[in-house]
PDB file of C-alpha atoms and ligand atoms in Angstrom:
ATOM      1  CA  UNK A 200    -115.573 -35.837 -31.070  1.00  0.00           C
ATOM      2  CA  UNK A 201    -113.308 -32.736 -31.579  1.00  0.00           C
ATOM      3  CA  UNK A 202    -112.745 -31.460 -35.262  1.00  0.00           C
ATOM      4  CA  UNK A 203    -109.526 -31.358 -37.306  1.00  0.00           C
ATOM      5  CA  UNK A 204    -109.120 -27.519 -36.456  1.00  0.00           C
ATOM      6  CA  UNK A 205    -109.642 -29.145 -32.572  1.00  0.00           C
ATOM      7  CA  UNK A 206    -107.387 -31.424 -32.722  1.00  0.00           C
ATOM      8  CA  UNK A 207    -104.136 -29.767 -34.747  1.00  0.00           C
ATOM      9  CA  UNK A 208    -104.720 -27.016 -31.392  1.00  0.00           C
ATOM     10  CA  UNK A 209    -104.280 -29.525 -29.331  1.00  0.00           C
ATOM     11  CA  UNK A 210    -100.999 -30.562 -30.397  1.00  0.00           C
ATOM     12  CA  UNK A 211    -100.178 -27.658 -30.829  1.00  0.00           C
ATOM     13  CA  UNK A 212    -100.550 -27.026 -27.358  1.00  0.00           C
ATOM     14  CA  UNK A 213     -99.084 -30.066 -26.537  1.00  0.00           C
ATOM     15  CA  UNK A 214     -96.137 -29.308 -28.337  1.00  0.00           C
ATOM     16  CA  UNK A 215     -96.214 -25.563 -26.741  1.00  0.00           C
ATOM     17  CA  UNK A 216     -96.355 -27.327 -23.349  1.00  0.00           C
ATOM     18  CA  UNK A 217     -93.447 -29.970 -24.078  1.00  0.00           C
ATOM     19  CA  UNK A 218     -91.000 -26.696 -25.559  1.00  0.00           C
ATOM     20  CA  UNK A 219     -91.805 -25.039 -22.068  1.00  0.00           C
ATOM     21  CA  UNK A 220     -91.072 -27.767 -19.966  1.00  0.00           C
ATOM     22  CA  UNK A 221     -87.724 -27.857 -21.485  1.00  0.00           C
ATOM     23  CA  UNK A 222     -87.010 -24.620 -22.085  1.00  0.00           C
ATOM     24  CA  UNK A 223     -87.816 -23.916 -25.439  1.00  0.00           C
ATOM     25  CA  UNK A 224     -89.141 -21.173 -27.485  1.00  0.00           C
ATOM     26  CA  UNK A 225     -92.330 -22.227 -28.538  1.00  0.00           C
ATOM     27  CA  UNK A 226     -92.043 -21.864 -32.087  1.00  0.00           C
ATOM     28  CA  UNK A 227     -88.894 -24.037 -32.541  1.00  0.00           C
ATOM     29  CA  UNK A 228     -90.995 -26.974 -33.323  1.00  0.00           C
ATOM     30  CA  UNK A 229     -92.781 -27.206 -36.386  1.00  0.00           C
ATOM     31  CA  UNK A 230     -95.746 -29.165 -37.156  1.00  0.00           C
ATOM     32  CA  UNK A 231     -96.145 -32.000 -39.750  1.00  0.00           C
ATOM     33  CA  UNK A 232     -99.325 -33.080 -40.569  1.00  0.00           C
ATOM     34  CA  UNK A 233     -99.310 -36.826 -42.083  1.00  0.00           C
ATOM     35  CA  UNK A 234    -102.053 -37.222 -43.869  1.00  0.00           C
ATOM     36  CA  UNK A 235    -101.684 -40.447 -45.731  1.00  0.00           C
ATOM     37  CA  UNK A 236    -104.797 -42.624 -46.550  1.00  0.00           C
ATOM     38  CA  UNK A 237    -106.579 -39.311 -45.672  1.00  0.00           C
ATOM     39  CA  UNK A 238    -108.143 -37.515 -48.681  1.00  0.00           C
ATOM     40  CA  UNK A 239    -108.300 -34.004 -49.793  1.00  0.00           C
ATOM     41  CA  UNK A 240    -111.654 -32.477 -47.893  1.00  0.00           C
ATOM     42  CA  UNK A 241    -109.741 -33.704 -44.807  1.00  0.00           C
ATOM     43  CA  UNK A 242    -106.342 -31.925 -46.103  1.00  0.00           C
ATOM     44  CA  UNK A 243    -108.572 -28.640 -46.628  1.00  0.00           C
ATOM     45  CA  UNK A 244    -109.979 -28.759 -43.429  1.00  0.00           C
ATOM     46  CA  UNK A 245    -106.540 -28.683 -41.899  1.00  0.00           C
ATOM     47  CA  UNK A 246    -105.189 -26.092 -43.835  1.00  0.00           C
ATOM     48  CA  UNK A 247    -107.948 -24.108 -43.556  1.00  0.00           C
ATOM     49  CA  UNK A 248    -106.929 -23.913 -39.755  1.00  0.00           C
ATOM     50  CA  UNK A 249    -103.718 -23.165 -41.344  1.00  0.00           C
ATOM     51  CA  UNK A 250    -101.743 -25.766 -41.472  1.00  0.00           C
ATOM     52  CA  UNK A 251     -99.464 -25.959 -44.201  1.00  0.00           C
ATOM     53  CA  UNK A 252     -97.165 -28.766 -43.932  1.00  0.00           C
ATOM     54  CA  UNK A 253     -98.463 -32.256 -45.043  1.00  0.00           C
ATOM     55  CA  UNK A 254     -96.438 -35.280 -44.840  1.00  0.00           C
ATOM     56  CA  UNK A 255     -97.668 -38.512 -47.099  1.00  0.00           C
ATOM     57  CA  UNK A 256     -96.047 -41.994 -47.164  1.00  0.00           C
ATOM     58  CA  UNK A 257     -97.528 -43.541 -50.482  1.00  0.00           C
ATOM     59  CA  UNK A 258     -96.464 -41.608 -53.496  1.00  0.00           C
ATOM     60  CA  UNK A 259     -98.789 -43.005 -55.698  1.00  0.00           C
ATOM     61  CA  UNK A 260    -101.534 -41.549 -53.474  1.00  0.00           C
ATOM     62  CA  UNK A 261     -99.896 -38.017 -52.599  1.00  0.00           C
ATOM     63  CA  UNK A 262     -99.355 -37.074 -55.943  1.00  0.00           C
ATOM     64  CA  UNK A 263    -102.705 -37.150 -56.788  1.00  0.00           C
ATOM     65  CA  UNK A 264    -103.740 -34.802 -53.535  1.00  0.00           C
ATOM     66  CA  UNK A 265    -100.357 -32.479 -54.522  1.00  0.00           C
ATOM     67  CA  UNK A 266    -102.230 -32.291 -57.999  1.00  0.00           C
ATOM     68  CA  UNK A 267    -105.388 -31.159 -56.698  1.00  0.00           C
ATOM     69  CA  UNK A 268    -104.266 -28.523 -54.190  1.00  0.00           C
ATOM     70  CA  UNK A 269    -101.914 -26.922 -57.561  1.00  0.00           C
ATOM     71  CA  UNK A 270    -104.959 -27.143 -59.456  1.00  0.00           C
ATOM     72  CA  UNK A 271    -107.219 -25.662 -57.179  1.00  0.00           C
ATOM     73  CA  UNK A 272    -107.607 -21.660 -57.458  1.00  0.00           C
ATOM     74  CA  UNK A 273    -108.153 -21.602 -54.126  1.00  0.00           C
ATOM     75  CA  UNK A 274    -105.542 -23.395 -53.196  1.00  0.00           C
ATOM     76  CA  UNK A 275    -102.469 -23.103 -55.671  1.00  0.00           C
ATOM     77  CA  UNK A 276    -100.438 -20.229 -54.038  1.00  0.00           C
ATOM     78  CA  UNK A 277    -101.585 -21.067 -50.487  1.00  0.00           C
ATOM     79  CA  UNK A 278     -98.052 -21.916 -49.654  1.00  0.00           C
ATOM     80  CA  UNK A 279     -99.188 -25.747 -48.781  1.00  0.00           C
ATOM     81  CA  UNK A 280     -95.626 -27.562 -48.611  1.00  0.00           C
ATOM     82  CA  UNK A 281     -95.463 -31.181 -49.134  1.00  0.00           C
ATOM     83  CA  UNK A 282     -93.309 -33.759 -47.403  1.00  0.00           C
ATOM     84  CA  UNK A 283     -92.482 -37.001 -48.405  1.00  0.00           C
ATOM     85  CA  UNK A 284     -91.537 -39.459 -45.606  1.00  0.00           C
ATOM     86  CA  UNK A 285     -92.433 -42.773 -47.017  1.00  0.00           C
ATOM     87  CA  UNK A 286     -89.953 -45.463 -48.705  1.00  0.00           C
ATOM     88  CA  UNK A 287     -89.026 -44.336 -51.920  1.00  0.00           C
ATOM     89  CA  UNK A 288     -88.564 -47.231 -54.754  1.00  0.00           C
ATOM     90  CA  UNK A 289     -86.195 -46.370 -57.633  1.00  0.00           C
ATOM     91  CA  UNK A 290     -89.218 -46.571 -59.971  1.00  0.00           C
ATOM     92  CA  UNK A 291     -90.890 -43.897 -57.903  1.00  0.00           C
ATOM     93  CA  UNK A 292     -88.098 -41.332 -57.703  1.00  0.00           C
ATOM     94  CA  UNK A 293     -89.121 -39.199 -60.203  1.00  0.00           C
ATOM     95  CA  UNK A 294     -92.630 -38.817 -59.232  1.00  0.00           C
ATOM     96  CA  UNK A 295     -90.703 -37.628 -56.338  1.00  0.00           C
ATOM     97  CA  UNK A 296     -88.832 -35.449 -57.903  1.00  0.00           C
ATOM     98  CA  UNK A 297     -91.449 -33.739 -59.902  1.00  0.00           C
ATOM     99  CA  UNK A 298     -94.143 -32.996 -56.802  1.00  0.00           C
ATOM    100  CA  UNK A 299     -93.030 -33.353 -53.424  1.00  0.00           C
ATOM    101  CA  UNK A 300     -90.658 -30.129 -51.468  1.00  0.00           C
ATOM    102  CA  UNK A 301     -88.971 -32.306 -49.174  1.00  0.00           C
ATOM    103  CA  UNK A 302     -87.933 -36.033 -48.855  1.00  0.00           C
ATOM    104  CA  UNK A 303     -87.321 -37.064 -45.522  1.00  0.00           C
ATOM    105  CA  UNK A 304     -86.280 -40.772 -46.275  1.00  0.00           C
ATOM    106  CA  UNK A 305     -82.943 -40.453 -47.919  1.00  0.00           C
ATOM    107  CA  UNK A 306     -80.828 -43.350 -46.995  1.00  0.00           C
ATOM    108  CA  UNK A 307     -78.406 -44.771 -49.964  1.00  0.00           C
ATOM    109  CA  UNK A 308     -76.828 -42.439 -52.045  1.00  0.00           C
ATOM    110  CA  UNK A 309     -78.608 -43.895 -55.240  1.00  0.00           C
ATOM    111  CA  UNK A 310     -82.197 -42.285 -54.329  1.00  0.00           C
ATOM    112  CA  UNK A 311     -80.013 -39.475 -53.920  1.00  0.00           C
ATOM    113  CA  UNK A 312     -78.914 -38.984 -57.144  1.00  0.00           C
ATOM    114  CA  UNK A 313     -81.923 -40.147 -58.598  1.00  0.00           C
ATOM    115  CA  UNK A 314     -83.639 -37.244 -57.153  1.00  0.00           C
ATOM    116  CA  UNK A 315     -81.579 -34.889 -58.293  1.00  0.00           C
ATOM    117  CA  UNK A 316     -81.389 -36.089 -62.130  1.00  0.00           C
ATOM    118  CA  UNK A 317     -85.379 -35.602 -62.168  1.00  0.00           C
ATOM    119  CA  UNK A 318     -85.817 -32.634 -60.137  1.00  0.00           C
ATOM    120  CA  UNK A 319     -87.192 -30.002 -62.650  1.00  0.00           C
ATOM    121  CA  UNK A 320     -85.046 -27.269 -63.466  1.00  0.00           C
ATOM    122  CA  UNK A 321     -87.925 -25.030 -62.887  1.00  0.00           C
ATOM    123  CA  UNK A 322     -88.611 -25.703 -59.459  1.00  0.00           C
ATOM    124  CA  UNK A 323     -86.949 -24.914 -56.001  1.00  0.00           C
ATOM    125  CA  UNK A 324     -83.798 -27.577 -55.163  1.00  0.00           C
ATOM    126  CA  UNK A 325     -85.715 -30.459 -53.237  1.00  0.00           C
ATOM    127  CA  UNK A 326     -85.240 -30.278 -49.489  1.00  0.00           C
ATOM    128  CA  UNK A 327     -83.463 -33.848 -48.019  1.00  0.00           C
ATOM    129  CA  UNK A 328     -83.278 -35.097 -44.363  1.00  0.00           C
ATOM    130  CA  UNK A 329     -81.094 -38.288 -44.277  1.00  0.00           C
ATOM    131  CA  UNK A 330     -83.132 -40.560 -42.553  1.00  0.00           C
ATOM    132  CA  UNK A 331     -81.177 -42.368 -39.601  1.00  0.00           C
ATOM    133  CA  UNK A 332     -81.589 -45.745 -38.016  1.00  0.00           C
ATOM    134  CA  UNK A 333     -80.403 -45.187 -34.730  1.00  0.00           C
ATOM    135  CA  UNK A 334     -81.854 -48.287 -32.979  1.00  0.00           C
ATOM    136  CA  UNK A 335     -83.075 -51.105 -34.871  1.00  0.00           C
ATOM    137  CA  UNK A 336     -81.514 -54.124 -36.901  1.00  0.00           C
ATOM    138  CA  UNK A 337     -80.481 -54.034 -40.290  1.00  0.00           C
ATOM    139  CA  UNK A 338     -83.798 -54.850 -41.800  1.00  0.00           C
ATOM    140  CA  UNK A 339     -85.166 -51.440 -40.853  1.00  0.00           C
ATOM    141  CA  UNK A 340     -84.970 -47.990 -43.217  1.00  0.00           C
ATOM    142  CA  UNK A 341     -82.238 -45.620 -42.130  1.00  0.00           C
ATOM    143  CA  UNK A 342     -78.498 -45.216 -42.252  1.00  0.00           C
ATOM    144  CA  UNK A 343     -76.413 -46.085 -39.455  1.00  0.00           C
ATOM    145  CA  UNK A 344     -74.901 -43.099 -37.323  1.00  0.00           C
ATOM    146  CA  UNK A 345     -71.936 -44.253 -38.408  1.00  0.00           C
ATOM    147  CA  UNK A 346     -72.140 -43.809 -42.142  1.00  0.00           C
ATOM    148  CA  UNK A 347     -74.160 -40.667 -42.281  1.00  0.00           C
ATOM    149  CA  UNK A 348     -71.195 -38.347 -42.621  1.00  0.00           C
ATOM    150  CA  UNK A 349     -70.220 -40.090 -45.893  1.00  0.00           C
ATOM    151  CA  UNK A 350     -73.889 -39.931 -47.341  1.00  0.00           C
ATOM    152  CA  UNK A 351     -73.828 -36.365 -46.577  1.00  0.00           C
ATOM    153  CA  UNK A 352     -70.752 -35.306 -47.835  1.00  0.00           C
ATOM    154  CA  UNK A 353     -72.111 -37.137 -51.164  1.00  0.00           C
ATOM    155  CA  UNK A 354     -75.456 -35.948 -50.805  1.00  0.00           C
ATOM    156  CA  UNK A 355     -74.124 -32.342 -50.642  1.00  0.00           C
ATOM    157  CA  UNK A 356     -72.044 -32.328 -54.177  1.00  0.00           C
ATOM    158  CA  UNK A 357     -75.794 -32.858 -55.810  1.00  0.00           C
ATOM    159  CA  UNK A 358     -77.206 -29.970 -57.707  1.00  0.00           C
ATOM    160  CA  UNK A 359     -80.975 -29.992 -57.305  1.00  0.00           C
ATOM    161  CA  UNK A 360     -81.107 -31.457 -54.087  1.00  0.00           C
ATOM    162  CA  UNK A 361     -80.648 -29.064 -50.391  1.00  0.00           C
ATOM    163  CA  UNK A 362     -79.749 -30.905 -47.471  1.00  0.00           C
ATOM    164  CA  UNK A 363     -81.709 -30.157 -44.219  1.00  0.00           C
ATOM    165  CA  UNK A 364     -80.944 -32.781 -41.624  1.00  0.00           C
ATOM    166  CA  UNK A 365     -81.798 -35.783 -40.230  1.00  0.00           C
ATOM    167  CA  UNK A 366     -85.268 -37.939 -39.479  1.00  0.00           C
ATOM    168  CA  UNK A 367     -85.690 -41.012 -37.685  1.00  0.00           C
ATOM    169  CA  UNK A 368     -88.924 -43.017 -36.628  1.00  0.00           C
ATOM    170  CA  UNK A 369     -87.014 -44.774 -33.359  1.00  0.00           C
ATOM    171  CA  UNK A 370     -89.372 -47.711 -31.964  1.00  0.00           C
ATOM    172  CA  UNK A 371     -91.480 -46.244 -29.111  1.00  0.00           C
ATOM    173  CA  UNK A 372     -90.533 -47.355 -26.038  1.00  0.00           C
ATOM    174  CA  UNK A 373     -92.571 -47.292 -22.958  1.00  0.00           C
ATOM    175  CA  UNK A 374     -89.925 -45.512 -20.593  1.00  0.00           C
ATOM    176  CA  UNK A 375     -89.544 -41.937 -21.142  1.00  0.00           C
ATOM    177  CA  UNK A 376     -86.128 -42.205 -19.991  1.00  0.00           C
ATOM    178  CA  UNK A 377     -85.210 -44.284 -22.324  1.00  0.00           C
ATOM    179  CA  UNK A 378     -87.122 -42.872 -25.012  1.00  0.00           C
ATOM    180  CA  UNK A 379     -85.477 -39.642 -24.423  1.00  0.00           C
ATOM    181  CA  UNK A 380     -81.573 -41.444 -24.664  1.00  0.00           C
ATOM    182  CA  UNK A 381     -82.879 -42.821 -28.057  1.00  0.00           C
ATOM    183  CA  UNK A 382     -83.751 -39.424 -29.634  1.00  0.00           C
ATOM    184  CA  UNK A 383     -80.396 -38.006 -28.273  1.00  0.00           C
ATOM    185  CA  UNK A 384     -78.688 -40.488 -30.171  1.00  0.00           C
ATOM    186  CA  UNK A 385     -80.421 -39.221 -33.701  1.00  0.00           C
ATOM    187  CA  UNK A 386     -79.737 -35.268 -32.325  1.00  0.00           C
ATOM    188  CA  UNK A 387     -75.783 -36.431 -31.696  1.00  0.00           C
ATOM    189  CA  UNK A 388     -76.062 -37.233 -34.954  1.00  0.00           C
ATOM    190  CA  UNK A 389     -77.389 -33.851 -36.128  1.00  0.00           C
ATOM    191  CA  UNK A 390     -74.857 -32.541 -34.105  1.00  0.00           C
ATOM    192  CA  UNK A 391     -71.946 -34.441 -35.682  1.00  0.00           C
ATOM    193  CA  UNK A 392     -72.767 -33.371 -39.179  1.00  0.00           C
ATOM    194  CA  UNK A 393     -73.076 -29.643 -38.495  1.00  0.00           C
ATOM    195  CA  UNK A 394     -69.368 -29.526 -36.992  1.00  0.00           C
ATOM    196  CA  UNK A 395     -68.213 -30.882 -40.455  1.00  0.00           C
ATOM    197  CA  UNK A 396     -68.868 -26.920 -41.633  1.00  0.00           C
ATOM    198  CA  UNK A 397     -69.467 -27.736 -45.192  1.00  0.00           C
ATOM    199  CA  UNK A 398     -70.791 -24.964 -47.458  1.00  0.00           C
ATOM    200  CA  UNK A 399     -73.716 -26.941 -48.502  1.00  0.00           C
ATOM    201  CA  UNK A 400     -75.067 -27.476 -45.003  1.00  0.00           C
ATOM    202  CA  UNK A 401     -75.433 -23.940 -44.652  1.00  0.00           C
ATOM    203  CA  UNK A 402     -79.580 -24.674 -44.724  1.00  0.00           C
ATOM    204  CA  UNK A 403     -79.119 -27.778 -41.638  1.00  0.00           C
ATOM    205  CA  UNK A 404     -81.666 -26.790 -39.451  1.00  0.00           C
ATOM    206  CA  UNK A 405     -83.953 -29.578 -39.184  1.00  0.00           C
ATOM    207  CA  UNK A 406     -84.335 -32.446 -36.948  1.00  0.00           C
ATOM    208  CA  UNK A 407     -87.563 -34.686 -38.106  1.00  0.00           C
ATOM    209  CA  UNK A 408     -88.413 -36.713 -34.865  1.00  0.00           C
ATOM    210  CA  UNK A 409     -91.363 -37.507 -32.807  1.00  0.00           C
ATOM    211  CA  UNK A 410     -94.640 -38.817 -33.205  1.00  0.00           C
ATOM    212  CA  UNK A 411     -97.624 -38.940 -30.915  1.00  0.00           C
ATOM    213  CA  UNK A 412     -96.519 -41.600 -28.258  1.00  0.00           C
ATOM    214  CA  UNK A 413     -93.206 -39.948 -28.153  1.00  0.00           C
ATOM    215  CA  UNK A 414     -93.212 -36.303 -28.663  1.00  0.00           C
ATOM    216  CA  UNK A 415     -92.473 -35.277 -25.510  1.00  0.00           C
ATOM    217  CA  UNK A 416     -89.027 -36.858 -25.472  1.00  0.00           C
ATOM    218  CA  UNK A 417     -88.062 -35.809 -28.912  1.00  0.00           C
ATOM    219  CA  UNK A 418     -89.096 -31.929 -28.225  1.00  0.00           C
ATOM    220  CA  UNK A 419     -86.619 -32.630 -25.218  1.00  0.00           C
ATOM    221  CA  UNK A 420     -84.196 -34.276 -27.293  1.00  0.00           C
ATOM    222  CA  UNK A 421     -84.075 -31.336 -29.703  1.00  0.00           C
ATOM    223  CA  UNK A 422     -86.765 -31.925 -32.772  1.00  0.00           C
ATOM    224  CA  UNK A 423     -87.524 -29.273 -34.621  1.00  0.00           C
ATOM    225  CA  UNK A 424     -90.471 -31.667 -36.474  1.00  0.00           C
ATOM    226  CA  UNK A 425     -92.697 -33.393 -35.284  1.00  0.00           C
ATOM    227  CA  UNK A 426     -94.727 -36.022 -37.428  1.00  0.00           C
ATOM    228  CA  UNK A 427     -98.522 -36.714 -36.011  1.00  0.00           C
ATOM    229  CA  UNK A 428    -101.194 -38.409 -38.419  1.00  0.00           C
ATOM    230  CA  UNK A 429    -104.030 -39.794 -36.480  1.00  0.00           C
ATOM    231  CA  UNK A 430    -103.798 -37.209 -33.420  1.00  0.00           C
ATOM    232  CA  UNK A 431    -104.910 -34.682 -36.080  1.00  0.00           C
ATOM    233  CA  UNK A 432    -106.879 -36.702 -38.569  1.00  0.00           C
ATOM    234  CA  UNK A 433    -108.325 -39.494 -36.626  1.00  0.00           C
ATOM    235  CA  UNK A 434    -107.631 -43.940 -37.212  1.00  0.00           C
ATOM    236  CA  UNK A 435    -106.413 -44.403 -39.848  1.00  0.00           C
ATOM    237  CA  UNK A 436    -108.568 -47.134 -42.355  1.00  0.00           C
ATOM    238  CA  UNK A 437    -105.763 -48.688 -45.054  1.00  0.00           C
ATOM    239  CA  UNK A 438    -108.495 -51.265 -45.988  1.00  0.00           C
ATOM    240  CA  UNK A 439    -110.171 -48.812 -47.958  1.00  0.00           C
ATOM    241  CA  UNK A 440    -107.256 -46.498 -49.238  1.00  0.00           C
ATOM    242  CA  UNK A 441    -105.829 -49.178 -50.714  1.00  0.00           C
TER     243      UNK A 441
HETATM  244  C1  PLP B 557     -97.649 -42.518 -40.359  1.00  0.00           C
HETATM  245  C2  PLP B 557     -96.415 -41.820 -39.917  1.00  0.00           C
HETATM  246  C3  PLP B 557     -96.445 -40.840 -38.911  1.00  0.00           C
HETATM  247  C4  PLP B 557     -97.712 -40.466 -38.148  1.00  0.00           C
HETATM  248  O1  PLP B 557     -98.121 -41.499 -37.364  1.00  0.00           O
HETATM  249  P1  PLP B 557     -99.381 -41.338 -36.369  1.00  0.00           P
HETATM  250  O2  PLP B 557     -99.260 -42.493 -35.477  1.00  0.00           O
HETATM  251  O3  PLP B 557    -100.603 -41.394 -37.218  1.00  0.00           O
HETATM  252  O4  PLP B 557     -99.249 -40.034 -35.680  1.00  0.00           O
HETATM  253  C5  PLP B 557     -95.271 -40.193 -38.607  1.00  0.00           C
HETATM  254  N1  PLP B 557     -94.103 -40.500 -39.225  1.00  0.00           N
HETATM  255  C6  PLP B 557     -94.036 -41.425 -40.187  1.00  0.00           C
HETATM  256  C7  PLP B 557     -92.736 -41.712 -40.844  1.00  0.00           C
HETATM  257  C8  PLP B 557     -95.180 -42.120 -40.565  1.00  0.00           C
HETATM  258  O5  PLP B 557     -95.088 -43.047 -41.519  1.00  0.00           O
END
């Protein structure tokens, strides 16, 4: 069985070899490591192969890794930069607020502004990506294409918060062609909101799209992050992390 150092090479690789079949510079796609239900010897391990971008789903859970990596002396000015790209319940905003660097999951304009209420003064504006539904029904997360002008254009008047782009977590399909017309559709979007030239999307660089299954298509399509858990870090076991 390959090692976590093993295994974030090979998607890095794979992601090398998916930028060059397209034409793009390899470095144009960063890597996010999701390391929910995974705990912190597993975290180090990573970023001691240096990785530094970790993406967690349950806040409850992350904060307590984000508050052993600042507490570490080994660790606390490694530069480790954490991602949030879970649901976020009102009651949970502020833990937020308080730990993570970027939120991913922004879709009604009320997490919005609770984020930026609680966002310490002290730290660096929190990073947002507006997440987009650009497939399913109504009961999944995301804003419709449609209505993510509006959200940004409120989004943007928001003091502690800096708006990045979009993410999306399309249902994989089998069909890479049709994969590949579903990740165009949340890059259109990306797309859209850059022409509107406001001020405050002077930081809109980044497209959060892709997982395992479907990286391929999204490099294609334009991400510029891709999100892969167990690729890196192995099955995930929620029995026990929860
Ligand atoms: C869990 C998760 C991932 C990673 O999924 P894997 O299948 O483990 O690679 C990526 N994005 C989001 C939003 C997730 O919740």
């Amino acid at each position: 069985m390959s090692t976590i150092p093993e295994k974030i090479q090979q998607v890095r690789l794979q992601i090398d070899q998916a930028c060059r079949a397209c034409g793009r510079p390899d470095n144009s796609v960063q890597l996010l490591a999701v390391s929910k239900t995974f705990g912190v010897d597993a975290i180090a391990e990573a970023a001691e192969a240096g990785q530094r971008a970790f993406g967690e789903n349950y806040i409850q859970e992350a904060v307590e890794k984000i508050r052993y990596f600042a507490e570490q002396d080994a660790w606390k000015d490694q530069g480790l930069v954490w991602h949030c790209i879970g649901p976020i319940q009102s009651n949970k905003t502020r833990l937020v607020a308080e730990h993570f660097d970027w939120v991913h999951t922004v879709d009604r304009l009320k997490t919005a502004e609770r984020l930026s209420a609680q966002r310490p003064a002290q730290l660096a504006p929190l990073q947002i990506c507006i997440q987009v539904n650009v497939d399913g029904g109504s009961t999944k997360s995301g804003v419709a294409p449609d209505e993510v002008a509006a959200l940004v254009q409120q989004v943007a008047q928001l003091p502690q918060l800096q708006l990045r782009g979009v993410m999306s977590i399309p249902d994989v399909v089998a069909d890479f062609a049709a994969q590949l017309a579903v990740h165009q559709r949340v890059k259109a979007v990306f797309d859209e909101i850059a022409a509107l030239g406001l001020p405050q999307l002077a930081q809109w660089d980044t497209i959060s799209l892709g997982m395992t299954a479907d990286l391929q298509a999204a490099v294609q399509a334009g991400s510029t992050m891709v999100r892969v858990g167990s690729g890196i870090f192995g099955q995930r076991d929620y029995g026990s992390a929860h």
